Coordinates of N, CA and C in Angstrom, one line a residue:
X48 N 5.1 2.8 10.8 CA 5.8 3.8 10.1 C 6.4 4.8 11.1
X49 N 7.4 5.2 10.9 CA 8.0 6.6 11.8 C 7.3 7.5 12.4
X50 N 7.1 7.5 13.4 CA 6.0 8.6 14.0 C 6.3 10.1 13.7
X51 N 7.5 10.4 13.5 CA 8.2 11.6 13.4 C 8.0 12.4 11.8
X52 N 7.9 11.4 11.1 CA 8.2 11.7 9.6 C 7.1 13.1 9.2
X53 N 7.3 13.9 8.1 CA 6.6 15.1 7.9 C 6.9 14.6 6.3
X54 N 5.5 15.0 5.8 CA 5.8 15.2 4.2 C 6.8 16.0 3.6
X55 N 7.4 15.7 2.4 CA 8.0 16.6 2.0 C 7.3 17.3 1.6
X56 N 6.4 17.0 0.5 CA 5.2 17.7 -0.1 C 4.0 18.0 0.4
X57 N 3.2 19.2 0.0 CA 2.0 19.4 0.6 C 1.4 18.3 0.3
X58 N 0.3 18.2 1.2 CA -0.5 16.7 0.8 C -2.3 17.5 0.6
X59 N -2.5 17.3 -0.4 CA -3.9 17.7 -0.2 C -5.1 16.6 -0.4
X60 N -5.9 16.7 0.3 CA -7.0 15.4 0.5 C -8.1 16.3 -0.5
X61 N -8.3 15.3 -1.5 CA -9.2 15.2 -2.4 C -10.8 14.7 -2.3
X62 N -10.3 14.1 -1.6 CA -11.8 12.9 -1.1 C -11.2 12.0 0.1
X63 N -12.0 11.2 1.0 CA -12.3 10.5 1.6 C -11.1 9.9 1.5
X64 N -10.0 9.5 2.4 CA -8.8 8.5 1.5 C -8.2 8.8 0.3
X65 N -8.6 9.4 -0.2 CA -7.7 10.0 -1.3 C -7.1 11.5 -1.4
X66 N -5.7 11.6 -2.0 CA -4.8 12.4 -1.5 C -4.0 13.0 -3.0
X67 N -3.0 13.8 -3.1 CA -2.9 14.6 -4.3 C -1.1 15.5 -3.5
X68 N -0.5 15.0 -4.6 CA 0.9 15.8 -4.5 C 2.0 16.3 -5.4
X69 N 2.6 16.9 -5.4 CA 2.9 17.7 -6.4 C 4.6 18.0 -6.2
X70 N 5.6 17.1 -7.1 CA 7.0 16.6 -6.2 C 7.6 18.2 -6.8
X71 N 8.9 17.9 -6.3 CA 9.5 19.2 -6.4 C 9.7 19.5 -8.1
X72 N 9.7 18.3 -8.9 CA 9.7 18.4 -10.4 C 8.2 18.3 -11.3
X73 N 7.4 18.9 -10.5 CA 6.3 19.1 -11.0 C 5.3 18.2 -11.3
X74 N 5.7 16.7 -11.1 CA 5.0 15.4 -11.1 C 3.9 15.7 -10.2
X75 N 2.6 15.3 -10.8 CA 1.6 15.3 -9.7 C 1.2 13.7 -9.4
X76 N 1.2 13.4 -8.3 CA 0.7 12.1 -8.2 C -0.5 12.2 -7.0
X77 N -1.4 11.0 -7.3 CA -2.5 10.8 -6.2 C -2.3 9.3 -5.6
X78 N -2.7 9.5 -4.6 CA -2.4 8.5 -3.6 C -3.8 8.4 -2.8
X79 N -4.3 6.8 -3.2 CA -5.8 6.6 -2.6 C -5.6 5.2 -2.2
X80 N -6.8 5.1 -1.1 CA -7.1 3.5 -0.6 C -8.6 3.2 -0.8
X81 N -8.6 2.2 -1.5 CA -9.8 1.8 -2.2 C -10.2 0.2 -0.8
X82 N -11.7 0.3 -0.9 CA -12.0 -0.6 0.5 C -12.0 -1.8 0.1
X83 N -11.7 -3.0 0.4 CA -11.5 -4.4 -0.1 C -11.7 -5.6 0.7
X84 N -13.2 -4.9 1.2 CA -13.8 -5.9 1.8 C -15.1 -6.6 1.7
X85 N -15.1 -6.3 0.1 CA -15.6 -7.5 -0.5 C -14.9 -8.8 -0.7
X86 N -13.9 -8.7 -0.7 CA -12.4 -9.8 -1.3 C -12.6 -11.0 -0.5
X87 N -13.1 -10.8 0.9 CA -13.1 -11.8 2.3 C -14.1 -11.3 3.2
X88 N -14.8 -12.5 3.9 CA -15.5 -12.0 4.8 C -14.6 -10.9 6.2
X89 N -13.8 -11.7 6.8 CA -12.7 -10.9 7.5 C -12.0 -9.7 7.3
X90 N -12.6 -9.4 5.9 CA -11.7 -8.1 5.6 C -12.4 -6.6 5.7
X91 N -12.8 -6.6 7.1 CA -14.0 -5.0 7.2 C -13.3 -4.1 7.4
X92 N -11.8 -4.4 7.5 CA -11.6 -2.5 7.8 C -10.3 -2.7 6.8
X93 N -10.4 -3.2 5.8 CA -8.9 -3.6 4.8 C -9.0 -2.9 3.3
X94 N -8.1 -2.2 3.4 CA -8.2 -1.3 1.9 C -6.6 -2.1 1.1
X95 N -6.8 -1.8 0.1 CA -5.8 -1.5 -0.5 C -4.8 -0.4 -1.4
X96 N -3.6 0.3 -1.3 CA -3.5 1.5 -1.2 C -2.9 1.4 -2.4
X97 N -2.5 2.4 -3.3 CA -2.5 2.8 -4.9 C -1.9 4.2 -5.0
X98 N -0.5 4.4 -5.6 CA -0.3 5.8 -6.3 C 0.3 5.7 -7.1
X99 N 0.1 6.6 -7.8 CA 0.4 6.6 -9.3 C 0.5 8.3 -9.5
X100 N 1.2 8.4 -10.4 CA 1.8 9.8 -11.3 C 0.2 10.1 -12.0
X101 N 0.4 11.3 -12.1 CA -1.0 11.4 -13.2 C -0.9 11.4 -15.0
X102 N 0.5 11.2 -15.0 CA 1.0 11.4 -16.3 C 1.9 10.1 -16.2
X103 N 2.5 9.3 -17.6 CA 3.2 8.1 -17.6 C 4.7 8.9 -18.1
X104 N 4.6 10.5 -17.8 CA 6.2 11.0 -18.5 C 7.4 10.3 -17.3
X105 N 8.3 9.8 -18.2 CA 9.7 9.3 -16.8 C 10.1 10.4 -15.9
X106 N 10.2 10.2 -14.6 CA 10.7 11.4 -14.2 C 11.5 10.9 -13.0
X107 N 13.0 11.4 -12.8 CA 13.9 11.4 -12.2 C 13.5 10.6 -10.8
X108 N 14.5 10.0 -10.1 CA 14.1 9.8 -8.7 C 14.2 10.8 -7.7
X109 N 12.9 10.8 -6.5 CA 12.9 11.8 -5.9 C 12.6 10.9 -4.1
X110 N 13.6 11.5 -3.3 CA 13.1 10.9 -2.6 C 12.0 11.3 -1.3
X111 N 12.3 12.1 -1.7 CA 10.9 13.5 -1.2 C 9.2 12.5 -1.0
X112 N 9.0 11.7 -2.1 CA 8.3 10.7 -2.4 C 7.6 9.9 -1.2
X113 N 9.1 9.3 -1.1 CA 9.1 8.2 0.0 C 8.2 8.8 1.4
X114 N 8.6 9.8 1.5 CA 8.5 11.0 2.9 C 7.3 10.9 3.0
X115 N 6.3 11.6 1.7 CA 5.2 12.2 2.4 C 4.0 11.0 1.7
X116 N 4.8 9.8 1.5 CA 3.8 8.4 1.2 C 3.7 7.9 2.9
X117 N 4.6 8.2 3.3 CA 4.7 7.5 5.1 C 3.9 8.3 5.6
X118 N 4.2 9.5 5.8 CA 2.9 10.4 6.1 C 1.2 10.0 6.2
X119 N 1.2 9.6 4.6 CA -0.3 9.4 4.3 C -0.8 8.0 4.8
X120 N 0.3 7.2 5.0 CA 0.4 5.6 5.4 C 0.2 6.1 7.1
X121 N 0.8 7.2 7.7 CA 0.8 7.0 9.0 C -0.5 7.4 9.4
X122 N -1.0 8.6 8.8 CA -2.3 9.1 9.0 C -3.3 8.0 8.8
X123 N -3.3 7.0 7.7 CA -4.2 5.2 7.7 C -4.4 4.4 9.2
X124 N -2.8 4.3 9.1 CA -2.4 3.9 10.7 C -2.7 4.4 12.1
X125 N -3.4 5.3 12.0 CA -3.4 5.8 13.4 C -4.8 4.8 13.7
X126 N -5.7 4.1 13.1 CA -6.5 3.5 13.5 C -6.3 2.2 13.7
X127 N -5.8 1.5 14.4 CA -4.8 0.2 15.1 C -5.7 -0.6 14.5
X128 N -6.7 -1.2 14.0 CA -7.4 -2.1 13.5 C -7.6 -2.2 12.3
X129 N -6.8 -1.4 11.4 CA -7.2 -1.4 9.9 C -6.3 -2.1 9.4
X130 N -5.9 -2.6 8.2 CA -5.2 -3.1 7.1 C -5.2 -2.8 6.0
X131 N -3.7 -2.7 5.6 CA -3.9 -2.1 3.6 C -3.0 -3.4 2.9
X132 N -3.6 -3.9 1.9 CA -3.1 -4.8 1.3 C -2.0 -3.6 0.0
X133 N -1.2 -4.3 -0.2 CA -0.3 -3.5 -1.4 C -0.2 -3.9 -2.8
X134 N -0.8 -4.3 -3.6 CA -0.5 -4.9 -4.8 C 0.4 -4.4 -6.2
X135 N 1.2 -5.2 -6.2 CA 2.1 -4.5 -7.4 C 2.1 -5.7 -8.5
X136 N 1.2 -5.1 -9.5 CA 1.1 -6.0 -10.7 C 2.2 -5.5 -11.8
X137 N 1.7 -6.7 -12.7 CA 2.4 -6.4 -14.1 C 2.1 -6.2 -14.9
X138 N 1.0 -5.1 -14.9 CA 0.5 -4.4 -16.1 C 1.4 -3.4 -17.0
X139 N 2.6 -3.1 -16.3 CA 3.8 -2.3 -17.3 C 5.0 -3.0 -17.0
X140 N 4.9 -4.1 -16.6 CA 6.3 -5.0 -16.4 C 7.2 -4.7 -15.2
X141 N 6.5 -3.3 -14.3 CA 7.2 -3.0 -13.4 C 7.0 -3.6 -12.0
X142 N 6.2 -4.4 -11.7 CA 5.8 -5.3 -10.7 C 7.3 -5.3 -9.8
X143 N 8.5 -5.8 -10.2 CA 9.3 -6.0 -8.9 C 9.9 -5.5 -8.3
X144 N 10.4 -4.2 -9.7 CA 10.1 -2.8 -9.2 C 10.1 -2.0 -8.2
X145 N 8.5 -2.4 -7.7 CA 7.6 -1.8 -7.6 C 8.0 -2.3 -6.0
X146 N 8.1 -3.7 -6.2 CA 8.2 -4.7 -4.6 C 9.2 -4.0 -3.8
X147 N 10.5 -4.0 -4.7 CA 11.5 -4.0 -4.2 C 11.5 -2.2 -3.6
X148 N 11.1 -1.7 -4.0 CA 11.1 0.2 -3.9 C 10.3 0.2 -2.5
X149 N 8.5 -0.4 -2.7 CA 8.1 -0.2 -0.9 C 8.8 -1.1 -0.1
X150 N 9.2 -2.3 -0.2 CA 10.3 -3.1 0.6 C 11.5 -2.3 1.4
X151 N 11.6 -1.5 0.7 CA 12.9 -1.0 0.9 C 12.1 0.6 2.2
X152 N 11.1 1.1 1.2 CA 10.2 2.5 1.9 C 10.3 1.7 3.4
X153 N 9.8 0.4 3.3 CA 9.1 0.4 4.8 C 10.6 0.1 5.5
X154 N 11.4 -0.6 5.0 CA 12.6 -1.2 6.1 C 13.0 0.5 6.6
X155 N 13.2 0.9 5.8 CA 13.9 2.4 6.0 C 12.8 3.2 6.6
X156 N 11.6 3.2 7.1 CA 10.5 4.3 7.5 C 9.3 3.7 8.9
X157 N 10.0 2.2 9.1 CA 8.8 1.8 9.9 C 10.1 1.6 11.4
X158 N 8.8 2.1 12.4 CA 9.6 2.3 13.4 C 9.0 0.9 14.6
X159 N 8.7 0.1 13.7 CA 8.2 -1.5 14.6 C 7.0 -1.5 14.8
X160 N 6.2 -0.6 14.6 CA 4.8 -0.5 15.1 C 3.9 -1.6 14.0
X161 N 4.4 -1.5 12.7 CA 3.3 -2.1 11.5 C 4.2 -3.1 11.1
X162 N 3.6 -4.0 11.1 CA 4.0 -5.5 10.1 C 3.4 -5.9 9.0
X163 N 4.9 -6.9 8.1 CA 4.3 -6.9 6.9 C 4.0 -8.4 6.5
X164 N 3.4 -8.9 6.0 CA 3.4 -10.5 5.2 C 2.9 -10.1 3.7
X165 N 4.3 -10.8 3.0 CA 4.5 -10.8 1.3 C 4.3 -12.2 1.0
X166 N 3.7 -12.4 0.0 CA 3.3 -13.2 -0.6 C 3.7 -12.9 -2.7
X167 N 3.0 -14.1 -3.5 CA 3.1 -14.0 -5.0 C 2.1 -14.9 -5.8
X168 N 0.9 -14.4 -6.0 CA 0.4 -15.0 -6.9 C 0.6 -15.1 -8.3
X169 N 0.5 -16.1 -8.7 CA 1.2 -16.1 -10.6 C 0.0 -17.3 -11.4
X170 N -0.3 -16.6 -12.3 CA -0.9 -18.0 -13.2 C -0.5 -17.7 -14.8
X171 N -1.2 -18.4 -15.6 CA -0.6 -17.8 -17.1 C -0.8 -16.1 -17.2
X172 N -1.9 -15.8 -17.0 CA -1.7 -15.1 -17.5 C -0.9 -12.9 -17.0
X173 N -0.4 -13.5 -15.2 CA -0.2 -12.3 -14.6 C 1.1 -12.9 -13.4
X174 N 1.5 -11.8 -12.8 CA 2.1 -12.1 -11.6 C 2.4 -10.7 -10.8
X175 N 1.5 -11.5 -9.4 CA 1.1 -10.0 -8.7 C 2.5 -10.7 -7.4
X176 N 2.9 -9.0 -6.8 CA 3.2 -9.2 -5.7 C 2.5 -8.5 -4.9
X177 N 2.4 -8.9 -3.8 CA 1.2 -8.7 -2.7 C 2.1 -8.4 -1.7
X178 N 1.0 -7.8 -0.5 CA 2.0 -7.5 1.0 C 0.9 -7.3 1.7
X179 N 0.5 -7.4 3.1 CA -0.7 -7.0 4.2 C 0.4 -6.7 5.3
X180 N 0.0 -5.0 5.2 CA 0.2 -4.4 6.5 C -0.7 -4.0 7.7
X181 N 0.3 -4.3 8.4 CA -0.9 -3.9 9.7 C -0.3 -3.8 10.8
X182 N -1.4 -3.0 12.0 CA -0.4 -2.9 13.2 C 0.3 -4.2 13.6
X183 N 1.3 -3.8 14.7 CA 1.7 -5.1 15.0 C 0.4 -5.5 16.2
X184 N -0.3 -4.8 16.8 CA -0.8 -4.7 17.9 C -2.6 -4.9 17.5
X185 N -2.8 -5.2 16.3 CA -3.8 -5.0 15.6 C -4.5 -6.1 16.2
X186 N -5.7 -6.5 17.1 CA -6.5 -7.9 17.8 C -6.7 -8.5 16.6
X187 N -7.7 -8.2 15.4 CA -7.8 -8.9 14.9 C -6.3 -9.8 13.9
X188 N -4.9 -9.3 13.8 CA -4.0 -10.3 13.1 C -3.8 -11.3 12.3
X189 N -3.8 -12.5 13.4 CA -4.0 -13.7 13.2 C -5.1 -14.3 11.9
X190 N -6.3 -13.0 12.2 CA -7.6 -14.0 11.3 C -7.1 -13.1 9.7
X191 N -6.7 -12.0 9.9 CA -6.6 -10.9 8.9 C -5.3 -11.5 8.1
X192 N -4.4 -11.9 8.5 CA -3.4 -12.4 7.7 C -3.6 -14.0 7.0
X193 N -4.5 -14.8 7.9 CA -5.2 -16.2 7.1 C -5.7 -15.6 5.9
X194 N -6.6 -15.2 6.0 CA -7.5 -14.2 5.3 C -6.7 -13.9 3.7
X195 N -6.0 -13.3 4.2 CA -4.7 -12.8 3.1 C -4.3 -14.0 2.6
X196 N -3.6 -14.8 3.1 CA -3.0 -16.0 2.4 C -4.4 -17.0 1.5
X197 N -5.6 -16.5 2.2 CA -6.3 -17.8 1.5 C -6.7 -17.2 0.1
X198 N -6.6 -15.8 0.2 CA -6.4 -14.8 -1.0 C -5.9 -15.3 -2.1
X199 N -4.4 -15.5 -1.9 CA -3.4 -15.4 -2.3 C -3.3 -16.9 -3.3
X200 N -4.0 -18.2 -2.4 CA -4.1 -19.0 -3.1 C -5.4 -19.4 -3.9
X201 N -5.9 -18.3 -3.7 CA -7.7 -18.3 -4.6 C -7.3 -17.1 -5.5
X202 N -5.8 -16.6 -5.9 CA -5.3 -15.6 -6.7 C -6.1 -14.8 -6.9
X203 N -6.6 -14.4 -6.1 CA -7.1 -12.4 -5.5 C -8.7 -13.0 -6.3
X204 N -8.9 -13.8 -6.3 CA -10.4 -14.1 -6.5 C -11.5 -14.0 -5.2
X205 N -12.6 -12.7 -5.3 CA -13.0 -12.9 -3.5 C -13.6 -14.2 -3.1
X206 N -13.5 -14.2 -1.9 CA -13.6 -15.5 -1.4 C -15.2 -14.8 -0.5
X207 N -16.1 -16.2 -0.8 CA -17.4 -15.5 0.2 C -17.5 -16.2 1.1

């Protein structure tokens, strides 16, 4: 992500990885990474990251948003060995949404340093899009992104 970038919003840390902001239209949203290294043996320093509004009211686009999520993604990143998987389900039908909006965060905010691999799990009854980012420079890689894909075909079922 852009080394330069500054939140738009204050960011306040609530807990451990989890974070709290408050957009210029009074939306509060929290932004946390939950640890997900039960999922794979490989996966010890791999979270997966989550924000959400605290309220489901519609509220305008802001891109203020975008700003101080790279922030909270860069402050993740400063530790070259970690991994956040991204999951955007379709629990409100917004799943592509959802893909296409960080797709777009990262082309626009990443300055080469973090790479991504997208993937799509689907069965009857769901369809997730997935992503694993990580440094580019990250040693472990190679095993961390297997890892992900064998995920992906065991559809987010942990693998022991």
């Amino acid at each position: 992500m852009v080394l330069s970038s500054q939140p738009l919003y204050e960011v306040t840390e609530e807990g451990e990885w989890n974070y709290s902001f408050i957009t210029k239209h009074g939306i509060i949203y929290h932004a946390y990474f939950i640890d997900f290294s039960v999922y794979h043996p490989n996966f010890s320093d791999v979270y997966t990251f989550n924000i959400e509004p605290e309220t489901d009211t519609p509220h305008p686009i802001d891109n203020g948003i975008a700003c101080t999520v790279v922030h909270i993604l860069k402050l993740f990143f400063k530790v070259k060995k970690r991994a956040m998987i991204m999951v955007c389900d379709n629990m409100d039908g917004k799943e592509e949404k959802r893909r296409l909006l960080f797709s777009k965060w990262f082309l626009k905010h990443n300055d080469g340093n973090i790479i991504k691999y997208d993937a799509a799990a689907v069965t009857d009854d769901y369809q997730l899009y997935v992503s694993i980012y990580l440094n580019r420079d990250n040693l472990e890689r190679d095993a961390l992104v297997s890892a992900f894909y064998d995920l992906v075909k065991n559809n987010f079922y942990p693998i022991d």
